[in-house]
Short mmCIF file of C-alpha atoms and ligand atoms in Angstrom, two decimals:
data_model
loop_
_atom_site.label_atom_id
_atom_site.label_comp_id
_atom_site.label_asym_id
_atom_site.label_seq_id
_atom_site.Cartn_x
_atom_site.Cartn_y
_atom_site.Cartn_z
CA MET S 22 -21.25 22.92 228.11
CA ILE S 23 -21.02 19.77 230.17
CA ASP S 24 -17.99 20.02 231.77
CA GLU S 25 -18.79 23.60 232.81
CA LYS S 26 -21.94 22.40 234.20
CA ILE S 27 -20.28 19.77 236.11
CA LEU S 28 -17.56 22.13 237.40
CA SER S 29 -19.92 24.47 238.43
CA LYS S 30 -21.75 21.91 240.78
CA LEU S 31 -18.54 20.57 242.29
CA ARG S 32 -17.48 24.14 242.80
CA ASN S 33 -20.12 25.14 244.59
CA ASN S 34 -20.10 22.32 247.05
CA ASP S 35 -17.14 21.50 249.40
CA ASP S 36 -18.22 18.17 250.08
CA TYR S 37 -19.11 15.39 247.90
CA VAL S 38 -21.67 15.66 244.91
CA SER S 39 -23.79 12.40 244.53
CA GLY S 40 -23.72 11.21 240.52
CA GLU S 41 -27.46 11.79 240.60
CA GLU S 42 -27.27 15.32 241.29
CA LEU S 43 -24.63 15.60 238.61
CA CYS S 44 -26.58 13.94 235.95
CA LYS S 45 -29.44 16.34 236.81
CA ALA S 46 -27.16 19.49 236.47
CA ALA S 47 -25.83 18.47 233.23
CA ASP S 48 -28.70 16.55 231.90
CA VAL S 49 -26.91 13.39 230.79
CA SER S 50 -26.25 10.05 232.31
CA ARG S 51 -24.23 8.40 234.52
CA THR S 52 -22.06 6.73 232.03
CA ALA S 53 -21.66 10.42 230.43
CA ILE S 54 -20.50 11.83 233.67
CA TRP S 55 -18.07 9.55 233.96
CA LYS S 56 -16.88 9.96 230.89
CA HIS S 57 -16.85 13.82 231.49
CA ILE S 58 -14.91 13.01 234.99
CA GLU S 59 -12.33 11.28 233.27
CA GLY S 60 -11.73 14.00 230.74
CA LEU S 61 -11.46 16.99 233.50
CA ARG S 62 -8.93 14.39 235.13
CA GLU S 63 -7.08 14.61 231.80
CA GLU S 64 -7.19 17.88 231.86
CA GLY S 65 -5.59 18.44 235.41
CA TYR S 66 -8.45 18.78 237.58
CA ALA S 67 -8.17 16.38 240.71
CA ILE S 68 -11.55 14.68 241.21
CA GLU S 69 -12.22 12.09 243.88
CA ALA S 70 -14.41 9.64 243.36
CA SER S 71 -16.20 7.57 246.19
CA PRO S 72 -18.97 4.48 245.05
CA HIS S 73 -21.40 5.81 248.01
CA LEU S 74 -21.06 9.49 248.47
CA GLY S 75 -19.96 10.64 244.61
CA TYR S 76 -17.42 12.93 243.36
CA ARG S 77 -15.56 15.76 245.21
CA LEU S 78 -13.37 18.37 243.71
CA LEU S 79 -10.05 18.48 245.38
CA GLY S 80 -7.63 20.62 242.97
CA ILE S 81 -7.96 23.05 239.70
CA PRO S 82 -5.24 23.10 237.21
CA ASP S 83 -3.76 26.09 236.08
CA THR S 84 -4.72 25.32 232.32
CA LEU S 85 -6.14 28.15 229.98
CA ILE S 86 -9.22 26.34 228.97
CA PRO S 87 -12.85 28.18 228.76
CA ALA S 88 -14.57 26.55 231.92
CA GLU S 89 -11.59 27.95 234.05
CA ILE S 90 -11.41 31.39 232.19
CA LYS S 91 -14.89 32.07 232.47
CA TRP S 92 -15.73 30.96 235.86
CA LYS S 93 -16.53 34.43 237.96
CA LEU S 94 -15.52 36.11 235.37
CA LYS S 95 -16.53 39.83 235.97
CA THR S 96 -17.43 41.05 232.00
CA LYS S 97 -20.29 41.63 229.91
CA VAL S 98 -18.66 41.25 226.53
CA LEU S 99 -15.49 39.91 226.87
CA GLY S 100 -14.62 36.32 227.15
CA LYS S 101 -18.37 34.98 227.05
CA GLU S 102 -17.07 32.99 223.96
CA VAL S 103 -13.69 31.38 224.75
CA ILE S 104 -12.01 28.72 222.12
CA SER S 105 -8.94 27.17 223.76
CA TYR S 106 -5.98 25.27 221.95
CA LYS S 107 -3.15 23.09 223.45
CA ARG S 108 -1.22 24.18 220.37
CA CYS S 109 -2.03 26.56 217.46
CA GLY S 110 -0.06 28.46 215.01
CA SER S 111 -1.04 31.76 216.11
CA THR S 112 -4.00 32.80 217.82
CA ASN S 113 -4.14 36.12 215.90
CA ASP S 114 -4.33 34.32 212.80
CA THR S 115 -7.08 31.82 214.02
CA ALA S 116 -9.08 34.73 215.54
CA TYR S 117 -8.70 36.72 212.32
CA ALA S 118 -10.11 33.74 210.13
CA LEU S 119 -12.80 33.27 212.58
CA ALA S 120 -13.81 36.68 212.69
CA GLU S 121 -13.98 36.97 208.94
CA LYS S 122 -16.48 34.07 209.41
CA GLY S 123 -18.38 36.09 211.76
CA LEU S 124 -17.19 35.27 215.16
CA LYS S 125 -18.83 37.70 217.45
CA GLU S 126 -17.20 40.86 219.66
CA GLY S 127 -15.60 39.69 222.58
CA SER S 128 -14.31 36.42 221.64
CA VAL S 129 -11.05 35.03 223.01
CA ILE S 130 -9.03 33.03 221.27
CA ILE S 131 -6.47 31.16 223.36
CA ALA S 132 -3.23 28.36 223.19
CA GLU S 133 -1.06 26.94 226.07
CA GLU S 134 1.63 27.00 222.76
CA GLN S 135 1.79 28.74 219.52
CA GLU S 136 4.40 27.17 216.66
CA LYS S 137 4.41 30.60 214.69
CA GLY S 138 3.65 33.16 217.20
CA LYS S 139 3.88 36.65 215.35
CA GLY S 140 5.23 39.56 216.90
CA ARG S 141 5.53 43.22 215.78
CA HIS S 142 7.29 44.19 212.43
CA GLY S 143 7.00 40.18 211.10
CA ARG S 144 9.33 39.21 213.92
CA ARG S 145 8.43 36.04 215.68
CA TRP S 146 6.97 35.75 218.93
CA ILE S 147 8.27 32.57 220.84
CA SER S 148 5.84 30.74 222.77
CA PRO S 149 6.68 27.77 224.45
CA SER S 150 4.26 25.74 226.51
CA LYS S 151 2.90 25.85 229.96
CA GLY S 152 4.84 29.13 231.02
CA GLY S 153 2.87 32.10 228.91
CA ILE S 154 -0.36 33.31 227.88
CA TYR S 155 -1.23 33.55 224.32
CA MET S 156 -4.44 35.30 223.47
CA SER S 157 -6.20 36.89 221.11
CA VAL S 158 -9.25 39.12 221.26
CA ILE S 159 -11.93 39.88 218.76
CA LEU S 160 -13.30 43.73 218.85
CA ARG S 161 -15.81 45.02 216.62
CA PRO S 162 -15.72 48.81 217.69
CA GLU S 163 -17.30 51.72 215.55
CA ILE S 164 -14.04 53.54 214.47
CA THR S 165 -12.08 54.79 211.31
CA PRO S 166 -8.93 52.66 210.58
CA ASN S 167 -6.98 55.87 211.30
CA GLU S 168 -8.13 55.48 214.74
CA ILE S 169 -6.94 51.77 215.66
CA SER S 170 -3.70 52.92 217.48
CA ARG S 171 -6.14 53.92 219.98
CA ILE S 172 -7.24 50.47 220.48
CA THR S 173 -3.36 49.50 220.84
CA LEU S 174 -2.67 52.07 223.47
CA LEU S 175 -5.73 50.66 225.41
CA ALA S 176 -4.71 47.04 225.31
CA ALA S 177 -1.24 48.36 226.98
CA VAL S 178 -2.93 50.22 229.52
CA ALA S 179 -4.93 47.07 230.46
CA ALA S 180 -2.37 44.84 230.04
CA ALA S 181 0.21 46.77 232.49
CA LYS S 182 -2.61 47.53 235.02
CA ALA S 183 -3.29 43.55 235.13
CA VAL S 184 0.21 42.91 235.69
CA ARG S 185 0.50 45.23 238.45
CA GLU S 186 -2.53 43.95 240.45
CA THR S 187 -1.96 40.31 239.99
CA THR S 188 1.61 40.26 240.82
CA GLY S 189 2.30 43.41 242.44
CA LEU S 190 5.17 44.20 239.94
CA LEU S 191 6.17 47.61 238.55
CA ALA S 192 4.74 47.21 235.24
CA LEU S 193 5.68 49.93 232.65
CA ILE S 194 4.69 50.54 229.27
CA LYS S 195 7.34 51.43 226.45
CA TRP S 196 5.82 53.01 223.39
CA PRO S 197 3.97 51.98 221.41
CA ASN S 198 2.84 48.86 223.66
CA ASP S 199 5.63 46.75 224.94
CA ILE S 200 5.38 46.16 228.84
CA LEU S 201 8.64 46.32 230.57
CA VAL S 202 9.12 44.95 234.21
CA ASN S 203 12.71 46.04 235.76
CA ASN S 204 13.35 47.46 232.00
CA LYS S 205 13.09 43.76 230.57
CA LYS S 206 9.93 42.85 228.29
CA VAL S 207 7.49 40.34 229.62
CA CYS S 208 4.62 41.26 227.44
CA GLY S 209 3.96 42.58 223.99
CA ILE S 210 0.70 43.39 221.82
CA LEU S 211 0.03 42.91 217.86
CA THR S 212 -3.30 44.83 216.84
CA GLU S 213 -4.50 43.50 213.41
CA MET S 214 -7.46 44.57 211.70
CA LYS S 215 -9.74 44.35 208.90
CA ALA S 216 -10.85 47.61 207.47
CA GLU S 217 -12.61 49.01 204.59
CA GLN S 218 -12.19 52.52 203.20
CA ASP S 219 -14.47 54.16 205.52
CA GLY S 220 -14.56 51.69 208.48
CA VAL S 221 -13.09 48.98 210.46
CA ASN S 222 -14.73 45.43 210.09
CA PHE S 223 -13.08 43.88 213.18
CA ILE S 224 -9.97 44.21 215.22
CA VAL S 225 -7.58 41.35 216.58
CA ILE S 226 -5.71 42.34 220.00
CA GLY S 227 -2.93 39.67 220.39
CA ILE S 228 -1.34 39.64 223.57
CA GLY S 229 1.55 37.61 224.70
CA ILE S 230 2.87 37.31 228.34
CA ASN S 231 5.87 35.42 229.55
CA VAL S 232 4.24 34.61 233.10
CA ASN S 233 6.05 31.43 234.42
CA THR S 234 8.28 31.00 231.52
CA PRO S 235 11.72 29.78 232.35
CA LEU S 236 14.45 32.35 231.20
CA ASP S 237 16.05 29.81 228.94
CA LYS S 238 13.22 29.38 226.64
CA LEU S 239 12.91 33.08 225.95
CA PRO S 240 15.05 35.47 223.66
CA ARG S 241 17.60 37.62 225.05
CA GLY S 242 16.67 40.71 226.90
CA ALA S 243 13.29 39.31 227.62
CA SER S 244 11.84 37.92 230.93
CA SER S 245 9.12 36.51 232.51
CA LEU S 246 6.96 37.73 235.54
CA LYS S 247 8.17 34.90 237.90
CA GLU S 248 11.54 35.47 236.74
CA GLU S 249 11.03 39.17 238.14
CA LEU S 250 9.57 38.38 241.33
CA ARG S 251 12.35 35.78 242.13
CA SER S 252 14.23 39.62 242.83
CA THR S 253 11.41 40.24 245.29
CA ALA S 254 10.79 38.20 248.27
CA ARG S 255 7.83 36.63 246.87
CA SER S 256 8.91 34.22 244.18
CA GLN S 257 6.36 32.22 243.18
CA GLU S 258 4.48 30.74 240.36
CA ILE S 259 1.56 33.10 239.08
CA SER S 260 -1.82 31.65 237.87
CA ARG S 261 -2.04 32.16 234.59
CA ILE S 262 -5.75 31.50 234.82
CA GLU S 263 -6.37 34.44 237.22
CA LEU S 264 -3.97 36.91 235.09
CA THR S 265 -6.00 36.21 232.08
CA LYS S 266 -9.44 36.98 233.58
CA LYS S 267 -7.89 40.43 235.19
CA LEU S 268 -6.65 40.89 231.88
CA LEU S 269 -10.14 40.39 230.01
CA GLU S 270 -11.98 42.78 233.12
CA LYS S 271 -9.34 45.47 232.36
CA LEU S 272 -9.61 45.36 228.64
CA GLU S 273 -13.26 45.52 228.54
CA GLU S 274 -13.34 48.34 231.41
CA SER S 275 -10.58 50.38 228.90
CA TYR S 276 -12.89 49.59 225.90
CA PHE S 277 -15.89 50.56 227.67
CA LEU S 278 -14.55 54.07 228.65
CA LEU S 279 -13.24 54.38 225.32
CA LYS S 280 -16.28 54.19 223.99
CA LYS S 281 -17.80 56.54 226.31
CA GLU S 282 -15.85 59.21 226.90
CA GLY S 283 -13.45 58.97 223.83
CA ALA S 284 -9.41 58.39 223.84
CA GLY S 285 -8.76 61.25 226.42
CA PRO S 286 -9.02 59.24 229.69
CA ILE S 287 -6.92 56.01 228.20
CA MET S 288 -4.06 58.51 226.71
CA GLU S 289 -4.10 59.94 230.47
CA GLU S 290 -3.58 56.49 231.55
CA TRP S 291 -1.16 55.19 229.46
CA LYS S 292 0.80 58.35 230.39
CA HIS S 293 0.52 57.71 233.92
CA LEU S 294 1.96 53.99 233.28
CA THR S 295 4.65 54.55 231.26
CA GLY S 296 8.14 55.24 232.70
CA MET S 297 9.27 56.70 229.30
CA LEU S 298 8.30 60.46 229.01
CA GLY S 299 10.86 62.56 229.69
CA SER S 300 13.53 59.62 229.23
CA ARG S 301 16.43 59.73 226.76
CA VAL S 302 15.60 57.39 223.65
CA ARG S 303 16.98 55.97 220.37
CA VAL S 304 14.42 56.05 218.05
CA VAL S 305 14.84 53.37 215.10
CA LEU S 306 13.19 53.94 212.02
CA GLN S 307 13.34 52.03 208.44
CA ASN S 308 16.10 53.82 206.92
CA ARG S 309 17.49 56.24 209.98
CA THR S 310 18.49 56.28 213.46
CA PHE S 311 18.17 59.40 216.22
CA GLU S 312 18.15 60.15 219.66
CA GLY S 313 16.24 62.62 221.66
CA LEU S 314 13.85 62.87 224.69
CA ALA S 315 10.68 61.01 224.69
CA HIS S 316 8.46 64.20 225.20
CA ASP S 317 4.82 63.11 224.79
CA ILE S 318 1.96 61.00 223.12
CA ASP S 319 -0.08 62.46 220.44
CA THR S 320 -3.97 62.03 220.18
CA ASP S 321 -3.29 59.52 217.10
CA GLY S 322 -1.30 57.38 219.12
CA SER S 323 2.10 58.66 217.87
CA LEU S 324 5.40 59.46 220.08
CA ILE S 325 6.43 62.46 220.11
CA VAL S 326 10.09 63.20 220.43
CA ARG S 327 12.30 66.23 221.59
CA LYS S 328 15.43 66.07 218.96
CA ASP S 329 18.83 67.47 220.44
CA THR S 330 18.14 70.20 218.03
CA GLY S 331 14.93 71.29 219.91
CA MET S 332 12.51 70.07 216.91
CA LEU S 333 9.77 67.86 217.66
CA GLU S 334 9.26 64.74 215.80
CA LYS S 335 6.41 62.71 215.46
CA ILE S 336 6.92 58.77 215.52
CA SER S 337 3.87 56.57 214.51
CA SER S 338 5.81 53.69 213.37
CA GLY S 339 9.13 52.16 214.75
CA ASP S 340 11.43 50.89 217.34
CA ILE S 341 12.48 52.66 220.79
CA ILE S 342 15.55 52.02 222.96
CA MET S 343 15.82 53.53 226.16
CA VAL S 344 19.14 55.40 226.36
CA ARG S 345 20.76 55.45 230.05
C1 LIG H 410 5.68 42.22 219.90
O1 LIG H 410 5.78 42.82 220.76
O2 LIG H 410 6.29 41.95 219.08
C2 LIG H 410 3.92 41.45 219.57
C3 LIG H 410 3.97 40.36 220.23
C4 LIG H 410 2.39 39.87 220.17
C5 LIG H 410 2.37 38.24 220.63
C6 LIG H 410 1.01 37.81 220.54
S1 LIG H 410 0.70 35.98 221.38
C7 LIG H 410 -0.97 36.20 221.25
C8 LIG H 410 -0.96 36.79 219.69
N1 LIG H 410 -0.91 35.58 218.73
C9 LIG H 410 0.24 36.04 217.92
O3 LIG H 410 0.63 35.51 217.03
N2 LIG H 410 0.96 36.92 218.43
C10 LIG H 410 0.35 37.74 219.75
#
């Protein structure tokens, strides 16, 4: 909180802010201000100190810390509480444990690096430091357990839109909730929930995005947004802070829309943002594999595939491989 108050004061002034003004703004002593300035410098903030003039903010790090994520974040609920870690096992596990203890709806758990990042179907999510966003959001919607796939679809819609708007890259959704750019996976989503028979207690939406991650740190077939920008003329480091904020804003927008108008509009958006309907796919299920055309998405979030026999089959869980 003190860091946030100091930063907010410094940000609102292009010029120096005196030590006294900072003391007033944060309601602490001069020594405390000095200590906090040192802490902020360690986080990567460039803060100039002049004995007569005070302090001046010269540079902001692209570090996923609460003060930066919350700065001018245009949301009402999501991201009001942000807990960040330099390193953790899995943000989904941490979020789940904290949600069980009552952490409120909209809270965000985010890490610079995950040691045990979890993917779908018990797989790992490789989460090296610095380049990625590893984030989990707690929601407490009033839905039944079998409506959870709506939240998963919603998260994919929000992620694709956030990537498109922040980078200009054509991000497409692959069922159920991978985000691909140039046919390579740049983002994955893992939704977990605690539910009783009649209702959902809470949901954790875990989103992993390879933002500036170098290719040699990623599994084969995966890519990062920076890497895909390289093939355009706009090769550049992407601000993880801006992307995180955009993602939270889009998530909230879709979440509120779902609450107000039901799943219909989200499903329509999902269909617009996927490149796969009408394409040939190979469906890999636990005990069999078959090919067909991706036909539609059902109201419960299942993928409907038209088999070569003409029969339609609903897939609620499995892997899809795009066939060229
Ligand atoms: C997948 O495509 O298999 C889903 C990957 C989900 C990864 C994210 S990173 C943040 C959150 N914490 C985890 O341990 N997993 C999710």
